[in-house]
Coordinates of C-alpha atoms in Angstrom, one line a residue:
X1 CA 21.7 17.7 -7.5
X2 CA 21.4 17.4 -3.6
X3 CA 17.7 16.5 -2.6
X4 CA 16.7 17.4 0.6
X5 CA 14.5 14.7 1.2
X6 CA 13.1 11.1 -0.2
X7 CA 10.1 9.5 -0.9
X8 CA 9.4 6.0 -1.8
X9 CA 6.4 4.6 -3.5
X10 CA 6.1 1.0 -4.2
X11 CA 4.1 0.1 -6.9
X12 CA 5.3 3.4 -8.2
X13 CA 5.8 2.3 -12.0
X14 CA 1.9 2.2 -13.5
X15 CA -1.2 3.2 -12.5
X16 CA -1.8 5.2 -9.1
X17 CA 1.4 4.9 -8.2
X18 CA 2.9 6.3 -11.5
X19 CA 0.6 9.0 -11.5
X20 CA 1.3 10.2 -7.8
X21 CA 5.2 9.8 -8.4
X22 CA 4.4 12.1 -11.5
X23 CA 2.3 14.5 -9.4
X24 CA 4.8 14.9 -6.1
X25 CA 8.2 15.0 -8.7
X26 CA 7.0 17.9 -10.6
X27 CA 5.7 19.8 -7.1
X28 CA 8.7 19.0 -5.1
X29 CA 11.9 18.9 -7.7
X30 CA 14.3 19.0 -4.6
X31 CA 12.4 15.5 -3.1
X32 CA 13.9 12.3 -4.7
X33 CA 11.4 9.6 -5.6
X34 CA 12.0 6.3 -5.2
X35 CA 9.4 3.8 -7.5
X36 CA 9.6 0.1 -6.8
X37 CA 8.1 -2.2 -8.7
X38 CA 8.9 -5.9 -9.8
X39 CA 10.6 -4.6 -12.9
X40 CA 10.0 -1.0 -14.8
X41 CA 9.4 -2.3 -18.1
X42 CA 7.5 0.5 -19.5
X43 CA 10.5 2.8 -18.2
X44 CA 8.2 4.6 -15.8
X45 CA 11.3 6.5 -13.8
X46 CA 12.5 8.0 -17.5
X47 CA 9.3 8.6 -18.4
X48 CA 8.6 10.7 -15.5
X49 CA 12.4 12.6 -15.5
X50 CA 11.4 13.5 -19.5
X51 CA 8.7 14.8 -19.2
X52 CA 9.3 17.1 -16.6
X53 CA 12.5 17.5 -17.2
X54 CA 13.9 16.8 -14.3
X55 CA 16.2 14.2 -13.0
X56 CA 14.8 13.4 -9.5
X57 CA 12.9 10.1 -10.0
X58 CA 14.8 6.7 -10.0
X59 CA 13.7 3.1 -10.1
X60 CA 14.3 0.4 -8.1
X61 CA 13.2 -3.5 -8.3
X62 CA 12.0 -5.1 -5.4
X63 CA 9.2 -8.2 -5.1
X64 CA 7.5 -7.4 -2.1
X65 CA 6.3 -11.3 -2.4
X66 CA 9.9 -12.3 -1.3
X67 CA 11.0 -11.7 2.0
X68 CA 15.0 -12.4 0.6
X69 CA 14.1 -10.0 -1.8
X70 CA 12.9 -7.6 0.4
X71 CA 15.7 -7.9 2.6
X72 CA 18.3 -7.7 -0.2
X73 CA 16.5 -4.5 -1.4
X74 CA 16.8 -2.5 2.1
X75 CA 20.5 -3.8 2.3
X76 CA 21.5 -2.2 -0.8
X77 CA 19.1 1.2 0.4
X78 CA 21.6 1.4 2.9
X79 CA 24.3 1.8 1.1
X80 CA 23.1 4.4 -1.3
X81 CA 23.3 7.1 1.4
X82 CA 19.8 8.5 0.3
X83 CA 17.7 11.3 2.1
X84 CA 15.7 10.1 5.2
X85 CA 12.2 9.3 4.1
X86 CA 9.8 12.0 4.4
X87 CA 6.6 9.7 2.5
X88 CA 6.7 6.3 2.1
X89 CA 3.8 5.2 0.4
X90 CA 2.8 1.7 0.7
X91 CA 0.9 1.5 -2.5
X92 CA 2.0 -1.8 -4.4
X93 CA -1.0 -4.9 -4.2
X94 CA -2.7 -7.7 -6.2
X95 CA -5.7 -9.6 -6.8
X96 CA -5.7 -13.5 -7.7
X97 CA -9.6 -14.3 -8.7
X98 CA -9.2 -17.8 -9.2
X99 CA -7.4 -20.4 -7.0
X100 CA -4.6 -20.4 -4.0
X101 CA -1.7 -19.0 -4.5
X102 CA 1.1 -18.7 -2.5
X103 CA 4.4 -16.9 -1.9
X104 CA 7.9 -18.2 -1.9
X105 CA 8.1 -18.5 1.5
X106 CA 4.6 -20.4 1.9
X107 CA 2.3 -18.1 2.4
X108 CA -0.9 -17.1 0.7
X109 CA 0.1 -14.7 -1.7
X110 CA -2.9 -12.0 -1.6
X111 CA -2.0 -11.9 2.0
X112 CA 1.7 -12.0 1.7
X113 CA 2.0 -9.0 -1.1
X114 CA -0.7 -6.8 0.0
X115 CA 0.3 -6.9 3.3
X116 CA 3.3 -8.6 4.7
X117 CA 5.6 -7.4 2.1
X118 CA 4.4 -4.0 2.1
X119 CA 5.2 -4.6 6.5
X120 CA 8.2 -6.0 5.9
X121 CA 10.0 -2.7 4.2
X122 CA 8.5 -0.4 7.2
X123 CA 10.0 -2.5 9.5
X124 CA 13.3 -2.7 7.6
X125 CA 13.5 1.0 6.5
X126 CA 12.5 1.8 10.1
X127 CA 16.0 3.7 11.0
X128 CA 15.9 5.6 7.3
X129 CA 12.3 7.3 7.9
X130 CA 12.3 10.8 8.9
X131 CA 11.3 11.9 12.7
X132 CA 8.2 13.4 10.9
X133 CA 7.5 11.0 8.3
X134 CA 3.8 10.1 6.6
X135 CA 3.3 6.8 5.9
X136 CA 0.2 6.3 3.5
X137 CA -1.2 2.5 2.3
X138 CA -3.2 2.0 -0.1
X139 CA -6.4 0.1 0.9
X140 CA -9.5 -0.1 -1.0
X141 CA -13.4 0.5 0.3
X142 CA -13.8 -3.5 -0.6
X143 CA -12.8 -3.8 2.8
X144 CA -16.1 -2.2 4.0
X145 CA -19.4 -4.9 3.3
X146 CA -20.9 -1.5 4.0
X147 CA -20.3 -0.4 1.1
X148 CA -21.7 -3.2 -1.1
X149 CA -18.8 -2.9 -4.1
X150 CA -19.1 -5.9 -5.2
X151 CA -16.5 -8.3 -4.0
X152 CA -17.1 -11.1 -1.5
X153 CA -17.4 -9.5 2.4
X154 CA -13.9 -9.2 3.8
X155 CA -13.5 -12.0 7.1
X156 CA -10.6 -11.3 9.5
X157 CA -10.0 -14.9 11.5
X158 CA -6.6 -14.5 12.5
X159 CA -3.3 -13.8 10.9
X160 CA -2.3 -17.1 10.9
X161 CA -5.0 -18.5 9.4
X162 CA -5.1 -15.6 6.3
X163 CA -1.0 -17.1 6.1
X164 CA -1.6 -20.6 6.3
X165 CA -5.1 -21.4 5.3
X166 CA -6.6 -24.7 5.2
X167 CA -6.7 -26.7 2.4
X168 CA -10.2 -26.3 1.9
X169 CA -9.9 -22.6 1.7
X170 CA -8.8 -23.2 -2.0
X171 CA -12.4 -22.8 -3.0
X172 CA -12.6 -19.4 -1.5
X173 CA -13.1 -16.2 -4.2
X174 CA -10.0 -15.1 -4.3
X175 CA -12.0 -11.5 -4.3
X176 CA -12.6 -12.0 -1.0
X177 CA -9.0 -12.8 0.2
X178 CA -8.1 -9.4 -2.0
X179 CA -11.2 -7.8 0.3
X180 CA -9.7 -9.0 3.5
X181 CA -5.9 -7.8 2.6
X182 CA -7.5 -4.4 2.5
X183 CA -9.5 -4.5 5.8
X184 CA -6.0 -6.0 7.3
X185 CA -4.0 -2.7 5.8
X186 CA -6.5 -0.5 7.5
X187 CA -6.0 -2.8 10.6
X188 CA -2.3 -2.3 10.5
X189 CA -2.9 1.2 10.2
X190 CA -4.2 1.8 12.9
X191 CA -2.1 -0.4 15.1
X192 CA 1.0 1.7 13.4
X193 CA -0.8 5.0 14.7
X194 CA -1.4 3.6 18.3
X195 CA 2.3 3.1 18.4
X196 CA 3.4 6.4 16.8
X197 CA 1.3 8.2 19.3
X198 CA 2.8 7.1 22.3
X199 CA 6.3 8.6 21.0
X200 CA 7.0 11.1 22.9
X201 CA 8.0 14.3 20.7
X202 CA 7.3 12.4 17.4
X203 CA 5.6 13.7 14.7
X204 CA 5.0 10.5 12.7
X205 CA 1.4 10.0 10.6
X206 CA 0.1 7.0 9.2
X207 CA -3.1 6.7 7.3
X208 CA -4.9 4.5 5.0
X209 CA -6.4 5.3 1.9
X210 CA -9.2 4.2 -0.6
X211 CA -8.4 5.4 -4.2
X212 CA -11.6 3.8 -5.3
X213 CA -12.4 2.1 -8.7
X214 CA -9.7 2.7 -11.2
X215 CA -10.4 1.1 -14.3
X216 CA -7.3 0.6 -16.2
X217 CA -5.0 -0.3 -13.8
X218 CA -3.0 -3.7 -13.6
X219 CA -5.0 -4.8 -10.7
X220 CA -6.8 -7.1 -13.2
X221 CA -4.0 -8.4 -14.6
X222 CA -4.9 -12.0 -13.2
X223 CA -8.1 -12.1 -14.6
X224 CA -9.4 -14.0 -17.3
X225 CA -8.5 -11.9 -21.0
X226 CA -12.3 -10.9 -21.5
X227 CA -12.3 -9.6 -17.9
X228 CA -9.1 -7.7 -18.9
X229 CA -10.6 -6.8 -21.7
X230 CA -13.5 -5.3 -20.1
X231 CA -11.1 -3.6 -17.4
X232 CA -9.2 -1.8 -19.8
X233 CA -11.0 -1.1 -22.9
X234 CA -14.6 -0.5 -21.8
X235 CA -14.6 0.5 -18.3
X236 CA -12.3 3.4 -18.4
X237 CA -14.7 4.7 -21.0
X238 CA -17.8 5.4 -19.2
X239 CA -16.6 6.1 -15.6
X240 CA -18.8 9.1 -16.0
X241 CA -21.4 6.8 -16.0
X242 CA -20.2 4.1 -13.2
X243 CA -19.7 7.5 -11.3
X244 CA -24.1 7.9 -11.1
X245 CA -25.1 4.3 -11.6
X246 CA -22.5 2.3 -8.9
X247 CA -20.5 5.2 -6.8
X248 CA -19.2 8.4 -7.0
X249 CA -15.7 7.0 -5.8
X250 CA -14.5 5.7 -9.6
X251 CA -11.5 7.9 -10.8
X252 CA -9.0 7.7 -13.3
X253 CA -6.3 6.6 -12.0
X254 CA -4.5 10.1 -12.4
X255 CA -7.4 11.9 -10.7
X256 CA -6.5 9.3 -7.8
X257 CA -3.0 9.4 -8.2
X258 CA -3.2 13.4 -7.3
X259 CA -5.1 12.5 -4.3
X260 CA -2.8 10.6 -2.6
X261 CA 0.0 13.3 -3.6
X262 CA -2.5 15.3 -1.8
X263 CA -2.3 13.3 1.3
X264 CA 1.3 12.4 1.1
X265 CA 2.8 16.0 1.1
X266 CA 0.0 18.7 1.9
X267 CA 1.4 20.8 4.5
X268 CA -2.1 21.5 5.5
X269 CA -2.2 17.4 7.0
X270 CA 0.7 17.6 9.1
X271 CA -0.2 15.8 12.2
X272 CA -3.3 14.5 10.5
X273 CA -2.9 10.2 11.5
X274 CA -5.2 7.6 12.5
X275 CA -7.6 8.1 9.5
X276 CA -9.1 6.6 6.9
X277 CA -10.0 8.5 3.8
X278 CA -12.2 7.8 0.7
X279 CA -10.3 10.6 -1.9
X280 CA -9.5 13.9 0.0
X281 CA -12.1 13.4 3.3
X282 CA -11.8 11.0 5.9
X283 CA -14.9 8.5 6.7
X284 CA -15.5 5.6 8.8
X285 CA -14.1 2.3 8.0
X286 CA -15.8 -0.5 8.0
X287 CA -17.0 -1.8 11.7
X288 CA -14.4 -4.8 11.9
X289 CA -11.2 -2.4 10.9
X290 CA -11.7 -1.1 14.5
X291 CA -11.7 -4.0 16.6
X292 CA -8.3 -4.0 18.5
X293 CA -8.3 -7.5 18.9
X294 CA -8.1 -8.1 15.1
X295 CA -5.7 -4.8 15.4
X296 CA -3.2 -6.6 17.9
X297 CA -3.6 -10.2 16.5
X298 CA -2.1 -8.7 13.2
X299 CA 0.3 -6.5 14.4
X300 CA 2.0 -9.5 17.0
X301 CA 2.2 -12.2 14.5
X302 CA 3.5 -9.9 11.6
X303 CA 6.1 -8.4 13.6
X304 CA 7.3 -11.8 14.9
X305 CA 7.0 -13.5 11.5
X306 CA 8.9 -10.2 9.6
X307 CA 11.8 -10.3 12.6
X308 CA 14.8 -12.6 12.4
X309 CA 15.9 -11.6 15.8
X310 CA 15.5 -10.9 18.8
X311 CA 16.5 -6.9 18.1
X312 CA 14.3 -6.8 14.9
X313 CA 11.4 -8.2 17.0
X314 CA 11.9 -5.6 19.8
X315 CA 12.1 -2.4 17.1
X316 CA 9.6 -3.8 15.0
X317 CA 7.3 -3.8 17.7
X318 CA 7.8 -0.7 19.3
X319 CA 8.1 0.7 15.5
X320 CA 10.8 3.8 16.4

């Protein structure tokens, strides 16, 4: 079959990111979706092809906490002569509760997934996107102290400083470094849109969303086994409940995963960029997600420490 178009999910192969795949494959058969993920061992891409009987979903593994890897991955997109990309969700993250961890190339790895390896494939896939692409990443109302979820309050210092953080930053809750990943995707965001607006005859969109609580999910798969416990047995059982006595933005994760199919393809939101929404309405983020300092600190030292060049740093800058 000849698709017309592609769209790429990472973090495609459980949870939100299953569910949406599931959701835009069975409303747009002539679209092929692309799920990444570290490895597809519950078969996520057959899953999805059975049961709809299709053939339009495929798998492919990337480690967005590898910037080799990453690299590798868009080398071999290229030569699969695929679709331009319509959507490209930037969906895939993780939490680490307890200690510092850090990526293969030295960086802290909360950080480094959750945000500069989800960067890193934009960048790269930069000449594959569509002229009227929607880019979509996945934050999480954490972000906001606002909105009291919970987690430590999310502290933007400086890029460099959420890469390379003192040694004594190994007490930190790693809660909060998960919090501040999220406020630095809606950061991004918003930088991204700034950029794509002043394309002439563009009709590029970025926006972040929050999927809210999802019990269930493998977000909690570095927590302690009663925590996990909790997270998947007893949680996803009264989110009725959590609903009335925490916040009305706990879903399952395929009442979420619809959403963000929603936002990704809804003809309805063409042109829509620039916002941040909590399920299918947009709402204000949280006051430090629009300070363009923070914005422009981000967006200058990910772009020169994602480039290998002097070209990649130019294009990943101007982002076209």
């Amino acid at each position: 079959m000849s698709f017309t178009n592609t769209v790429l999910i990472t973090g495609g192969t459980t949870g939100l990111g299953f569910q949406c795949a599931l959701t835009i494959a069975r409303a747009h058969p002539e679209f092929l979706i692309v799920i990444t993920a570290r490895t597809d061992s519950n078969s996520a891409a057959a899953t999805i092809n059975k049961t709809l009987r299709q053939k339009n979903v495929v798998f492919l593994p990337i480690d967005l906490s590898n910037i080799a890897t990453v690299r590798s991955f868009v080398k071999d997109w290229e030569t699969k002569k695929y679709p331009s990309i319509c959507t490209l969700l930037l969906n895939a993250g993780l939490q680490f509760p307890e200690g510092l961890r850090k990526t293969v190339d030295g960086i802290e790895a909360t950080f480094g997934i959750n945000h500069v390896g989800n960067t890193l494939l934009f960048y790269l896939l930069l000449p594959h996107l569509a002229k009227n692409v929607r880019v979509v990443v996945t934050s999480s109302g954490t972000h906001d102290p606002a909105q009291k979820s919970g987690l430590p309050d999310a502290k933007y210092t400086t890029a460099e400083e959420l890469a390379y953080p003192a040694p004594e930053a190994a007490q930190i809750d790693g809660r909060q470094r998960y919090a501040t990943s999220k406020l630095c995707n809606i950061l991004w965001v918003y930088a991204l849109h700034r950029r794509f607006q002043a394309v002439e005859g563009t009709s590029m969109t970025v926006n972040a969303f929050d999927p809210g609580l999802m019990p269930g999910t493998g977000l909690a798969r570095e927590y302690s086994a009663p925590m996990r416990f909790i997270w998947k047995n007893l949680m996803t059982r009264i989110i009725p409940l959590m609903r009335v006595l925490f916040h009305p933005n706990v879903h399952t994760p395929r009442e979420s995963g619809e959403t963000l199919a929603w936002l990704a393809t809804n003809p309805n939101l063409e042109g829509a960029s620039g916002g941040y929404y909590e399920g299918r309405k947009t709402i204000k983020s949280s006051v430090d997600s629009y300070n363009e300092k923070y914005q422009e600190d981000l967006w200058e030292w990910t772009v020169k420490f994602d480039a290998k060049s002097p070209e990649e740093l130019s294009r990943f800058e101007k982002a076209n």
